[in-house]
Amino acid sequence: METNIYKGKDDVYGRARVQDNEELLAYYNKLAELDTGALWTVANEIEPWEPISNSVPMLWKYDELRDLVLESARLVTPGQAGRRVVYLINKKRANVKAACGWLYAGIQVTQPGESTPAHRHKAAALRFIMEGDKGYTIVNGNKISLAVNDFVITPNSTWHEHGVDADGKTCVWMDGLDIPLVNALEANDYAVYDEDGQEELVPMNYSPMSYSGSGLIPVDREWNNPYSPLFKYSWESTYNALVNAGKVSDGTPYDGVIMQYSNPLTGGHVMQTMGAAMQMLKPGQHTKAHKHTGSFIYQCAKGKGYTIIDGKRFDWKERDTFCVPAWAWHEHVNLSDTEEAFLFHFNDLPTISKLGLYQEKAYTENDGHQTLI
Ligand code: FE2
Ligand code: FE2
């Protein structure tokens, strides 16, 4: 199996060709004193032959996390915590609080009758609803209801707050944000809404209901924002879309039937920096392996199976979360012979693609399947 190694390290320009000697070491020291350095000593480090991820593949089992997530509701209020969230830490990205690459993920819990303080930030956010009933979010004055497996966006700099109706059930959802990326670009900010929550500017579910017609868009609206006016993508319409598509196609060799959540006005990604998709693996389906740039955080929405990432098997079932780092080989398997499996994921592909950094490679050995290590 191919791994991320510096191929040809010993036969190119760089440290391998330059033998240290006293004169050179003294020279390096003089450069260091002036806050400079010799590029040939670090060339392979800063310009690898192939993309190298600083993240490792990981899986977070919901069975292990759920009790601790719910316990946070007993320990702190949303008002005290600001955001009562248990966040996921990639073992190699703890320093930037990332779950994978430059993406953050967390699991938030809100009890009936609770609401979070309204705020906004330059980092974009999205949510995937894991459990509960009668949850809602308010984004720029649009109050939107949330149900299990719904996907909802909070584009950068939009005022937002969340809550659960008093007669609802405790809601848990996965938050996905590009905080590590925006922080790395030194462009993040944060502001708290200065009143007791936002005023509802339009009727409940105004935006999703206006724009959710299949292929139809309202002719009496203007939308000049760089993100989807739909805000919410319901599980019902997502499920039906995938099942219908699956009736006429097996989808791609690498993902099965996969559909991107899109801005209905452009067909493009839902937000400027992060995208998301849902995929369906047919009963018994085992996809082929490939790898590509971009960081991906998955959550199983329905079913059970496993994903092999860089030769290691990660078994998942409903509500488990796992990540596929950039340039890691991956292939997915549905373990059921009778039921479809559904995987939600979000990614940084809009950023990667806009910067011209997307590349993809198919695994060509062993009929496209990795050997387990
Ligand atoms: Fe937020
Ligand atoms: Fe992939």
PDB file of C-alpha atoms and ligand atoms in Angstrom, residues 254-255 258 279 288-292 296 298 324 328 330-332 345 358 360, ligand 2:
ATOM      1  CA  TYR A 254     -16.054   5.363  -4.152  1.00  0.00           C
ATOM      2  CA  ASP A 255     -19.149   6.570  -2.284  1.00  0.00           C
ATOM      3  CA  ILE A 258     -23.922  10.526  -2.872  1.00  0.00           C
ATOM      4  CA  GLN A 279     -24.398   9.234   0.829  1.00  0.00           C
ATOM      5  CA  LYS A 288     -13.530   1.091  -3.943  1.00  0.00           C
ATOM      6  CA  ALA A 289     -10.739   3.042  -2.282  1.00  0.00           C
ATOM      7  CA  HIS A 290      -9.530   6.456  -3.314  1.00  0.00           C
ATOM      8  CA  LYS A 291      -7.907   9.447  -1.695  1.00  0.00           C
ATOM      9  CA  HIS A 292      -8.142  13.178  -2.214  1.00  0.00           C
ATOM     10  CA  PHE A 296     -13.938  15.066   5.902  1.00  0.00           C
ATOM     11  CA  TYR A 298     -18.602  11.816   8.817  1.00  0.00           C
ATOM     12  CA  VAL A 324     -10.997  10.943   6.937  1.00  0.00           C
ATOM     13  CA  ALA A 328      -5.898   9.201   3.272  1.00  0.00           C
ATOM     14  CA  HIS A 330     -10.645   5.284   2.233  1.00  0.00           C
ATOM     15  CA  GLU A 331     -13.406   2.872   1.222  1.00  0.00           C
ATOM     16  CA  HIS A 332     -16.827   2.286   2.786  1.00  0.00           C
ATOM     17  CA  HIS A 345     -20.348  14.300   6.109  1.00  0.00           C
ATOM     18  CA  TYR A 358      -8.243  19.626  -5.090  1.00  0.00           C
ATOM     19  CA  GLU A 360      -7.869  12.836  -6.265  1.00  0.00           C
TER      20      GLU A 360
HETATM   21 FE   FE2 B   2     -13.698  10.208  -0.736  1.00  0.00          FE
END
